[in-house]
Coordinates of C-alpha atoms and ligand atoms in Angstrom, one line a residue:
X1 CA 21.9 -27.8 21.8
X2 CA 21.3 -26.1 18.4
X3 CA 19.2 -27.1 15.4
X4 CA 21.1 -28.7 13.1
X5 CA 20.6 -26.3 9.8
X6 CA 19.5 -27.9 6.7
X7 CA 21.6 -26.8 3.4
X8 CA 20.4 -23.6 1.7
X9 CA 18.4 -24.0 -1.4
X10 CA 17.5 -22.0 -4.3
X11 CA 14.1 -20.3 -4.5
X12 CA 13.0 -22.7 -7.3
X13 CA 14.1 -25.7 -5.6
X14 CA 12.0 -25.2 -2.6
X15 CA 9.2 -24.6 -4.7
X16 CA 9.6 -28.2 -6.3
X17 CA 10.3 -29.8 -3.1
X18 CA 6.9 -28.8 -2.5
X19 CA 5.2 -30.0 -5.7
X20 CA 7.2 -33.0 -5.5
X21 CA 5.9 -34.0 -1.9
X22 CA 2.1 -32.9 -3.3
X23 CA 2.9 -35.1 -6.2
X24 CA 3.7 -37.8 -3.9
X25 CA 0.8 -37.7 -2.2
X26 CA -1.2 -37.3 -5.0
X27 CA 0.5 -39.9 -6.7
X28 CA 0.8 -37.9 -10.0
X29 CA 1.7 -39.3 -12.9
X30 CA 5.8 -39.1 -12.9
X31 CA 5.6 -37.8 -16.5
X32 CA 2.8 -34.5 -15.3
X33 CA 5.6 -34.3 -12.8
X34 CA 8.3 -33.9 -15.4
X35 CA 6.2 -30.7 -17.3
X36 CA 6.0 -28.9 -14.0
X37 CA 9.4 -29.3 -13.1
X38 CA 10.7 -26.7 -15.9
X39 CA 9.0 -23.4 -17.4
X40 CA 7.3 -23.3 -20.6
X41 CA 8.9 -20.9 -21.9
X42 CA 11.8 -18.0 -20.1
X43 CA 13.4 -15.6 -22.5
X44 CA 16.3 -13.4 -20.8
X45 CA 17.0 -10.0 -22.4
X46 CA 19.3 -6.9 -22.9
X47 CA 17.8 -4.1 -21.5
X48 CA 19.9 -1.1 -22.7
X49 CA 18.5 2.1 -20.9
X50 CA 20.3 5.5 -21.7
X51 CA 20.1 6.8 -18.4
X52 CA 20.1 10.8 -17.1
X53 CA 24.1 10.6 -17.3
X54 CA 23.8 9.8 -20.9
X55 CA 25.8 6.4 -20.2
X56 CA 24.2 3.4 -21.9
X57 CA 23.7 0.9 -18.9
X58 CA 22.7 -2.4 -19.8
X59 CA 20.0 -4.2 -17.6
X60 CA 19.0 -7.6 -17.7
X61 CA 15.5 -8.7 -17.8
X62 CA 13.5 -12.0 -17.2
X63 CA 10.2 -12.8 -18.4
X64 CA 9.2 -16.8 -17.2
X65 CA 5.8 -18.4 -18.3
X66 CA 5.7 -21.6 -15.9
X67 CA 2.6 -23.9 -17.1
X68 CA -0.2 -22.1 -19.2
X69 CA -2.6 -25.0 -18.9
X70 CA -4.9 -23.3 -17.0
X71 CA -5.3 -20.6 -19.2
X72 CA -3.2 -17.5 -20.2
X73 CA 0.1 -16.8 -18.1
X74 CA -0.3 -14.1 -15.3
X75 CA 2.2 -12.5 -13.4
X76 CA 4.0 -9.8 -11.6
X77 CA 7.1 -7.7 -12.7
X78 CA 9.6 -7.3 -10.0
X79 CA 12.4 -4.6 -10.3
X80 CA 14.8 -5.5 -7.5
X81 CA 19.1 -6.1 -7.4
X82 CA 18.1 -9.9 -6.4
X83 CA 15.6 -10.6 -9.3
X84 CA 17.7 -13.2 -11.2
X85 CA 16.3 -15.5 -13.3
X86 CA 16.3 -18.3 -10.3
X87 CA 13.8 -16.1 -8.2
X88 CA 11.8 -15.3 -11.3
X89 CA 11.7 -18.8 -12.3
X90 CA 10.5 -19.8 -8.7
X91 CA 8.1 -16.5 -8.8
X92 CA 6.6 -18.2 -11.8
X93 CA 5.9 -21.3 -10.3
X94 CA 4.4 -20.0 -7.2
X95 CA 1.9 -18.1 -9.8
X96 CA 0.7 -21.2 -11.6
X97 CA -0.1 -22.4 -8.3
X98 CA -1.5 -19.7 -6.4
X99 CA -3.8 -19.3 -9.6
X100 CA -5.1 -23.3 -9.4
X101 CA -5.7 -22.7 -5.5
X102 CA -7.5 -19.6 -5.8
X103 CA -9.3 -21.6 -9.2
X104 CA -8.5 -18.5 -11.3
X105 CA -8.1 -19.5 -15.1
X106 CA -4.8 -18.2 -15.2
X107 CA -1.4 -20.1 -15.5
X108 CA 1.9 -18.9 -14.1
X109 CA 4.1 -16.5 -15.3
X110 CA 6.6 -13.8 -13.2
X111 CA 9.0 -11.0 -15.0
X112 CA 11.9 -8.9 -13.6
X113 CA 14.8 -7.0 -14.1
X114 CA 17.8 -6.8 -11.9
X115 CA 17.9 -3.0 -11.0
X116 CA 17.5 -0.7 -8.2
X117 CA 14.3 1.5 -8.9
X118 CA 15.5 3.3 -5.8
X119 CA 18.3 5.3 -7.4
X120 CA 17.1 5.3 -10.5
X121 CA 15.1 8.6 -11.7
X122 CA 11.7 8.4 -12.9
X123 CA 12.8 9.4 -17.0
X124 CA 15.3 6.2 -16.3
X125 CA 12.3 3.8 -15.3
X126 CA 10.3 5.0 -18.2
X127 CA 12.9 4.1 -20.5
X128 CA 13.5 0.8 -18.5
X129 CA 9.8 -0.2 -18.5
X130 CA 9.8 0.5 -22.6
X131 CA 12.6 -1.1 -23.5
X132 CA 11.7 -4.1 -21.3
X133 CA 8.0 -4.3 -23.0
X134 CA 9.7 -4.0 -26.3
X135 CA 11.8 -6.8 -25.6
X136 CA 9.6 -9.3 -23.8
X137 CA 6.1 -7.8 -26.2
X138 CA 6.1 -11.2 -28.7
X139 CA 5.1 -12.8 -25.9
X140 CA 2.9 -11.1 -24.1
X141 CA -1.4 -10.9 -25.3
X142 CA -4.5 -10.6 -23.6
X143 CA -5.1 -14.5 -24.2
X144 CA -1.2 -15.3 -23.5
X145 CA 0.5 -13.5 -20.6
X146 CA -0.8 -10.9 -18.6
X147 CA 1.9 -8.6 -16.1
X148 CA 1.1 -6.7 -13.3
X149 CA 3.3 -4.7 -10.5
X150 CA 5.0 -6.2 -8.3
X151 CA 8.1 -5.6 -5.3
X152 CA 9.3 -2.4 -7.0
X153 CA 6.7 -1.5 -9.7
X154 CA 3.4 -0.3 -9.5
X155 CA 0.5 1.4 -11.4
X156 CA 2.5 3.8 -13.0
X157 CA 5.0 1.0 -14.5
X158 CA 1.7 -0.9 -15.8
X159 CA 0.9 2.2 -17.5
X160 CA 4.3 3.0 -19.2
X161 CA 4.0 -1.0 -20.2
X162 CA 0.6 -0.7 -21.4
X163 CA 1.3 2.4 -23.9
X164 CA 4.3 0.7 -24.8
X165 CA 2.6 -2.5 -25.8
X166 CA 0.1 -0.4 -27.6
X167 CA 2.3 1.9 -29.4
X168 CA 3.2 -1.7 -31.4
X169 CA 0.3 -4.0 -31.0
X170 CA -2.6 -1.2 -30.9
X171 CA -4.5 -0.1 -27.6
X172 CA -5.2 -3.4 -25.3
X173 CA -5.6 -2.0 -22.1
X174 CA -6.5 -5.8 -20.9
X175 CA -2.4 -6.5 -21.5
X176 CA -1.8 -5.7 -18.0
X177 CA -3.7 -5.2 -14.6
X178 CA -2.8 -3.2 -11.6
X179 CA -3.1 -0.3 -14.2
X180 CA -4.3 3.4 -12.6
X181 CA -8.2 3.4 -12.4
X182 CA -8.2 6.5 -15.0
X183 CA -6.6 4.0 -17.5
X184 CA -9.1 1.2 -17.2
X185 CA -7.3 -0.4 -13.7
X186 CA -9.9 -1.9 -11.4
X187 CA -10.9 -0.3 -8.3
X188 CA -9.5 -1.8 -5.3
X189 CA -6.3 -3.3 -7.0
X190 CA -4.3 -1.1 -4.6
X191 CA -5.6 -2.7 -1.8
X192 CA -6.2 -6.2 -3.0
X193 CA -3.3 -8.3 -2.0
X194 CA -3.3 -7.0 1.7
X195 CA -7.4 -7.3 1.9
X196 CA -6.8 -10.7 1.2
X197 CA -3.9 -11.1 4.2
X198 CA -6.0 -8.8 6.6
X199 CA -9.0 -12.0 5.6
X200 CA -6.7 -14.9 6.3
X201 CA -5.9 -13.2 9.9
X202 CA -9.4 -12.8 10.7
X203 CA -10.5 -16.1 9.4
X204 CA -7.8 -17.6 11.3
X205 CA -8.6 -15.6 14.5
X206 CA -11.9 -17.0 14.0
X207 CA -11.0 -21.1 13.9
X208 CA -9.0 -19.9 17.4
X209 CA -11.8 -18.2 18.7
X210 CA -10.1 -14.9 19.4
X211 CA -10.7 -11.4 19.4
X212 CA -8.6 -9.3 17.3
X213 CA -8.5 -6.9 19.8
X214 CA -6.4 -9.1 21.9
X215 CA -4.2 -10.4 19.0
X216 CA -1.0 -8.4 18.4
X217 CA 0.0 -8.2 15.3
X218 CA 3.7 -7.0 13.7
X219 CA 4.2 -6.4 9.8
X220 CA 7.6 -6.2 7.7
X221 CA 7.4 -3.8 5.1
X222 CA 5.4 -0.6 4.9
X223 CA 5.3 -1.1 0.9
X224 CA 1.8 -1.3 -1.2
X225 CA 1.4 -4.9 0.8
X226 CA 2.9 -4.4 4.4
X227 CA 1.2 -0.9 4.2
X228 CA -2.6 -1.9 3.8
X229 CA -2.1 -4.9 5.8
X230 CA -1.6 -3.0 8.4
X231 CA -4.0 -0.7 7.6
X232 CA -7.0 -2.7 7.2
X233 CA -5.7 -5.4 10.1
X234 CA -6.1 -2.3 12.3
X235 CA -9.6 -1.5 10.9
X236 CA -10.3 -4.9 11.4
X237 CA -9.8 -4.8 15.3
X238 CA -6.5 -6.1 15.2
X239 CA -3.7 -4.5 17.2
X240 CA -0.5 -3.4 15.3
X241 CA 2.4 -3.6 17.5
X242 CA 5.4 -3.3 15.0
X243 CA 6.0 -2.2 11.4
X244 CA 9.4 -1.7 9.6
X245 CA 10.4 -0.7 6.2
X246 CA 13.7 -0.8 4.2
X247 CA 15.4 1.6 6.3
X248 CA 14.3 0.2 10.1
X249 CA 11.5 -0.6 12.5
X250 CA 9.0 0.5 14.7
X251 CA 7.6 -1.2 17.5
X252 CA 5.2 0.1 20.4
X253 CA 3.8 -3.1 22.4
X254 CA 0.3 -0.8 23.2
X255 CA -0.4 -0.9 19.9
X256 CA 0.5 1.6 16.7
X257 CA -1.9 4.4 15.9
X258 CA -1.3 3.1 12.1
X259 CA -3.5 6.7 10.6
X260 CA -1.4 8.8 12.4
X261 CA 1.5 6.1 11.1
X262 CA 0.0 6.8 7.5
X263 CA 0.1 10.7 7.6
X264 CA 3.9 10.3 8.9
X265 CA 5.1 8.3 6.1
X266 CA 3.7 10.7 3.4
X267 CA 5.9 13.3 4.8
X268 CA 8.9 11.4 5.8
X269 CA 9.0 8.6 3.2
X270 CA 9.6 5.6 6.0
X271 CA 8.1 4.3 9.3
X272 CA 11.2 5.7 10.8
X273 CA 11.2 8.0 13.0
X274 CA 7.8 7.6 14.3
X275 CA 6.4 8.3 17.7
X276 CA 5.3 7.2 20.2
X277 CA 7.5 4.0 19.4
X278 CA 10.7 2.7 19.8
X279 CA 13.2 1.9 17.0
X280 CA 14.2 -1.7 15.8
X281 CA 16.0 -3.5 13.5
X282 CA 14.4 -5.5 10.6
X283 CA 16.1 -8.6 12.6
X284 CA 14.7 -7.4 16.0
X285 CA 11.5 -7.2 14.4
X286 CA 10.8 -10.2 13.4
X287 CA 11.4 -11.7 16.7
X288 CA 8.9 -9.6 18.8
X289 CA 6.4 -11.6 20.7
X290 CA 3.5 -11.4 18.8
X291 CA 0.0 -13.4 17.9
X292 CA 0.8 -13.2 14.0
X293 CA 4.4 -12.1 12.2
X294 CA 3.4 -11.1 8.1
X295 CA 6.7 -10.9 6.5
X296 CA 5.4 -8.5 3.1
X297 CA 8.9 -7.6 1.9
X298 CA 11.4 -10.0 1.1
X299 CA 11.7 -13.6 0.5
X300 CA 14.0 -15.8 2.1
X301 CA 13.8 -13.5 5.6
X302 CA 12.6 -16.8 7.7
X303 CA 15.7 -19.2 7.8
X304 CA 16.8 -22.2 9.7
X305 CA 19.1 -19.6 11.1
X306 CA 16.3 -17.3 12.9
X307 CA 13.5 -19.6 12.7
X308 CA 14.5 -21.0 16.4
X309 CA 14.2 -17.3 17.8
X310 CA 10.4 -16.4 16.2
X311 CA 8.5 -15.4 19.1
X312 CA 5.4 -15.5 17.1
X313 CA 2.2 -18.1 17.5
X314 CA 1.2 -18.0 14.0
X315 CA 3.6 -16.7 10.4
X316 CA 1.1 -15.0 7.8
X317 CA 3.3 -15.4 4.5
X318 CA 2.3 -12.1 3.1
X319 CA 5.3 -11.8 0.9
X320 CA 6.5 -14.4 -1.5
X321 CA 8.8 -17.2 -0.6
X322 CA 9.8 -15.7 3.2
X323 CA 9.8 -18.9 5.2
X324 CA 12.8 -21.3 3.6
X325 CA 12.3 -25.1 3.4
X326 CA 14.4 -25.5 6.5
X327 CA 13.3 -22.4 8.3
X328 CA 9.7 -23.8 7.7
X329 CA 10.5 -27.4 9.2
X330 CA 12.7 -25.3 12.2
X331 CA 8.3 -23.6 12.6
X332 CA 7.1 -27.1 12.0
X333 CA 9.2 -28.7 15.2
X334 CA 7.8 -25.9 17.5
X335 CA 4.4 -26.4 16.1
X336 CA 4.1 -22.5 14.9
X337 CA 1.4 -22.6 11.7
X338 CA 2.6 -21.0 8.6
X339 CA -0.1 -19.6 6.3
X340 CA 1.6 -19.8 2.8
X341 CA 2.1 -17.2 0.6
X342 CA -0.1 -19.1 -2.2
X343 CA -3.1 -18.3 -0.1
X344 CA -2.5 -15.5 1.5
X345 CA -1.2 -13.0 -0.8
X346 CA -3.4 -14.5 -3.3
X347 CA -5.6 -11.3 -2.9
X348 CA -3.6 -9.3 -5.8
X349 CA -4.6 -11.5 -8.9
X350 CA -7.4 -12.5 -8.1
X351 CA -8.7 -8.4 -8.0
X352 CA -6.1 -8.4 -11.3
X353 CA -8.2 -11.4 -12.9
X354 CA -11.2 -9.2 -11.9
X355 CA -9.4 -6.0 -13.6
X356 CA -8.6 -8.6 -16.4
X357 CA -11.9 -9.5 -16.6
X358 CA -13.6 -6.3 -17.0
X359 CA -11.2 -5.1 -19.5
X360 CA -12.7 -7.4 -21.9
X361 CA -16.3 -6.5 -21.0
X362 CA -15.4 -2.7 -20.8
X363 CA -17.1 -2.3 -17.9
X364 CA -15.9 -1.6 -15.0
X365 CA -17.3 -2.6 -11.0
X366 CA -17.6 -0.2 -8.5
X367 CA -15.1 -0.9 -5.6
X368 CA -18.3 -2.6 -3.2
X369 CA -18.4 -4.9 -5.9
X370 CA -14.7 -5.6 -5.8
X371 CA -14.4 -6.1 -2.1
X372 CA -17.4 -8.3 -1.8
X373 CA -16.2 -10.7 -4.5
X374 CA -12.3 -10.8 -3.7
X375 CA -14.0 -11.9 0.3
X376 CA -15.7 -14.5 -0.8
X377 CA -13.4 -16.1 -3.3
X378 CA -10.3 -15.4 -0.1
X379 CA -12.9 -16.6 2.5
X380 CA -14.1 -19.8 0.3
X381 CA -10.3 -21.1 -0.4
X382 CA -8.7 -20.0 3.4
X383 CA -11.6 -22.2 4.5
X384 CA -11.2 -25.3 2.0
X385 CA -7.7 -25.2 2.2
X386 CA -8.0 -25.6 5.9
X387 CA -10.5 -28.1 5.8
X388 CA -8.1 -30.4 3.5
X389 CA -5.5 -29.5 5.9
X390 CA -7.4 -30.8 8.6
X391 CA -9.1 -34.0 7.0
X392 CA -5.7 -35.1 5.5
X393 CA -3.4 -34.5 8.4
X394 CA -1.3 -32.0 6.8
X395 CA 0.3 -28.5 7.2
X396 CA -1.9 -25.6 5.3
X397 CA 1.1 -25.1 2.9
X398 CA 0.6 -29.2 2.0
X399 CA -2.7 -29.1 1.7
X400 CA -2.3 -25.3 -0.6
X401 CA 0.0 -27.5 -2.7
X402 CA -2.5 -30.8 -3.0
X403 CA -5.2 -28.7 -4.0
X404 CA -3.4 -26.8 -6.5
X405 CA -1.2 -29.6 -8.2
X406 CA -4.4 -31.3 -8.8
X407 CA -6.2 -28.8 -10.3
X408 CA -2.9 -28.1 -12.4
X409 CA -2.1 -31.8 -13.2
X410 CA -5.7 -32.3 -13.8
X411 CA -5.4 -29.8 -16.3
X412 CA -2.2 -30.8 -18.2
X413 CA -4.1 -34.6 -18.8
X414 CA -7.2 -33.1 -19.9
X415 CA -5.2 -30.9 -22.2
X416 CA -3.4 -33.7 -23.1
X417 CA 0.1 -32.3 -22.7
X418 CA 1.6 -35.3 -21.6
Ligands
NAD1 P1 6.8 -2.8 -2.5 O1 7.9 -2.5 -3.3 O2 5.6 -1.9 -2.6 O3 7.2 -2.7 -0.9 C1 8.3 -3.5 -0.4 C2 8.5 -3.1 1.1 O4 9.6 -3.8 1.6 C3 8.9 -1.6 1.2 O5 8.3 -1.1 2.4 C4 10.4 -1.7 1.4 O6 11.0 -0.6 2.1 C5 10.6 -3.0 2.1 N1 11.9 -3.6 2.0 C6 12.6 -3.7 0.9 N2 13.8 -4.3 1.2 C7 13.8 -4.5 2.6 C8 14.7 -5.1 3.5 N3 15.9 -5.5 3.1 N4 14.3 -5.3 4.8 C9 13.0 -4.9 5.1 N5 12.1 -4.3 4.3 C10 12.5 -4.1 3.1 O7 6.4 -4.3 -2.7 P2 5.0 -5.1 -2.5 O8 4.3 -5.0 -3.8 O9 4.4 -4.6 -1.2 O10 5.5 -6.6 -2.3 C11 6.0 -7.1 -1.1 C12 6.0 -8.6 -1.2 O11 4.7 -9.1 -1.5 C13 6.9 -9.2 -2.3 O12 7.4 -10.4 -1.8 C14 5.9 -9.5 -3.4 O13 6.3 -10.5 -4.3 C15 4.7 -9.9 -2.6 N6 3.4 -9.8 -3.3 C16 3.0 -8.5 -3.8 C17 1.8 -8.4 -4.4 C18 1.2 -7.1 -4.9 O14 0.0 -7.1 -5.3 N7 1.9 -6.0 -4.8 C19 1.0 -9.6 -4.7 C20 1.5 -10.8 -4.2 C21 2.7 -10.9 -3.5

């Protein structure tokens, strides 16, 4: 008999199906509810870029602010085919509540531009990044939104966006994080979000009394989060068995030599290829037996489709949005745990709030500093978010949720938005 498959819904809806089910619990007041169901604010824009052919192409580009009453909006930029305003908008939502879990005094915002940064040349993504600041700029400030890289930009786009911002407003470095260290970008920013996924796994190892060593682990995506995931859940004890990338996988069940994995890649530009291990598909890969699966590419790549066929004991949501609503209740019926993405990828702003942070104080942390604090503030929340969990009876992404639309709707009253 198969599962029956629950209707497909967009990226923002099964965000609110979760804030509504928090809300229910929490019984929040119906009108707080109202505020969060919408953005703040979402401006759409033309993005003409004269690219290397000397054709004017015409972009568009997204910039969302969610709920700022927590403070200023922060949020990545995602330059991706898929990044319509729906996923933005859900993007930004997730933010606003992976800042209140994490207790961050951010609120949420997301950006993006529906492009391919793959077959685009670098001149074109300079001009892209411009124009974009250009047209998004009136709404950005150190005190009002603050960007930072995301699937398909990274320091060097923060840079272009930072100069660009300044050519207008005046030098702010503080207007984004995830900046190169030479330009005022914290250290450890590279690293952050998948620190903060390599903590959840050996936190969570810990509660099941296990040894890394005997936990096999298999990542998707070999991109600045799938990358040092694997890197530093290797360091960590654990035992890679599988990454993959955009073009294909790799598995090798005794475990992949992920240095030796690292110095391949910088030649050949994907996991591809690598040996000793055996290819596989990006669907293949995510149904290896394993201890923990990280999706840290795509959303959307756990389904009510596939979810019947995960091998794995435990999903590690390193990327955002990868379980859907029904592939999560598919998880739910087998009793597989899903860390959600709120937590576990929560690494990245809270070293960008620490960037953010000592932009203003120009001063600037040596990376010890960095590491310490972003373990602390990843081992506090893992730990009360699955305390709450287990006190109230509910799955770690219903307790992430409880937490954080308290905090939020907290907030909004005190505010007095409503
Ligand atoms: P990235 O662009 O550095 O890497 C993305 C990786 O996914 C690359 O290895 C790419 O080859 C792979 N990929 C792309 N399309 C794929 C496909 N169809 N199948 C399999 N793999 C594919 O992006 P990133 O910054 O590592 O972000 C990955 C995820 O983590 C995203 O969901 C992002 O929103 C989330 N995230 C990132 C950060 C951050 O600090 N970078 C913080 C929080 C959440």
């Amino acid at each position: 008999m198969t599962t029956p498959v629950a209707p497909h819904v967009s990226p923002s809806e099964s965000v609110l199906q979760s804030v509504y089910e928090a809300a229910g619990r929490l019984r929040t007041s119906p009108e707080v509810v109202d505020l969060l169901r919408t953005s703040w604010r979402e401006v759409r824009a033309q993005i003409p870029v004269r690219m290397e052919s000397k054709r004017l192409q015409i972009f568009e580009g997204y910039r969302v602010q969610h709920n700022g009453a927590r403070g200023p909006y922060k949020g990545g930029v995602r330059f991706h085919p898929k990044a319509d305003l729906d996923e933005v908008r859900a993007l930004a939502m997730l933010m606003t509540y992976k800042c209140a879990l994490m207790d961050l005094p951010f609120g949420g915002a997301k950006g993006g531009v529906m492009c391919d940064p793959l077959h685009m040349s670098e001149t074109e993504l300079n001009r892209l990044t411009r124009s974009y600041t250009q047209h998004i700029g009136m709404i950005l400030g150190i005190s009002r939104d603050i960007p930072a890289p995301d699937m398909g930009t990274n320091a060097q786009t923060m840079a272009w966006m930072m100069d660009a911002y300044g050519q207008k407003y005046g030098y702010t470095p503080g207007i984004v994080t995830g900046k190169p260290v030479e330009l005022g970008g914290s250290h450890g920013r590279d690293q952050a979000t998948g620190r903060g996924v390599a903590v959840c796994m050996r936190e969570y190892a810990a509660i099941e009394k296990a040894n890394p060593r005997d936990l096999k682990v298999v990542v998707q995506g070999y991109g600045n989060v799938g990358s040092w995931t694997a890197r530093l859940a290797s360091e960590m004890g654990f035992t890679v068995v599988a990454v993959s990338d955009i073009k294909g996988g790799i598995c090798n069940m005794e475990g992949l030599d992920i240095a030796a994995l690292d110095r391949w890649f910088s030649v050949a530009g994907s996991v591809t290829g690598f040996e000793p291990a055996e290819p596989v598909t990006n669907e293949q890969l995510l149904e290896i037996p394993c201890d923990y699966l990280v999706p840290a590419a795509l959303g959307e790549v756990i389904t009510g489709e596939n979810a019947a066929n995960i091998r794995a004991r435990v999903v590690v949501e390193a990327a955002n949005h990868p379980v859907t609503p029904s592939g999560d209740e598919v998880l739910a019926k087998r009793k597989i745990p899903v860390l959600p993405d709120v937590l576990v990828n929560a690494g990245g702003v809270t070293v960008s709030y620490f960037e953010w942070t000592q932009n203003i104080q120009q001063f600037r942390w040596p990376l010890e500093t960095v590491i310490t604090e972003l373990e602390k503030r990843m081992v506090a929340t893992f730990h009360e978010l699955m305390g709450r969990s287990a006190r109230d009876g509910t799955s770690p992404r219903q307790a992430a949720f409880d937490i954080s639309v308290e905090r939020v709707a907290k907030a909004i009253l005190l505010r007095g938005f409503v």
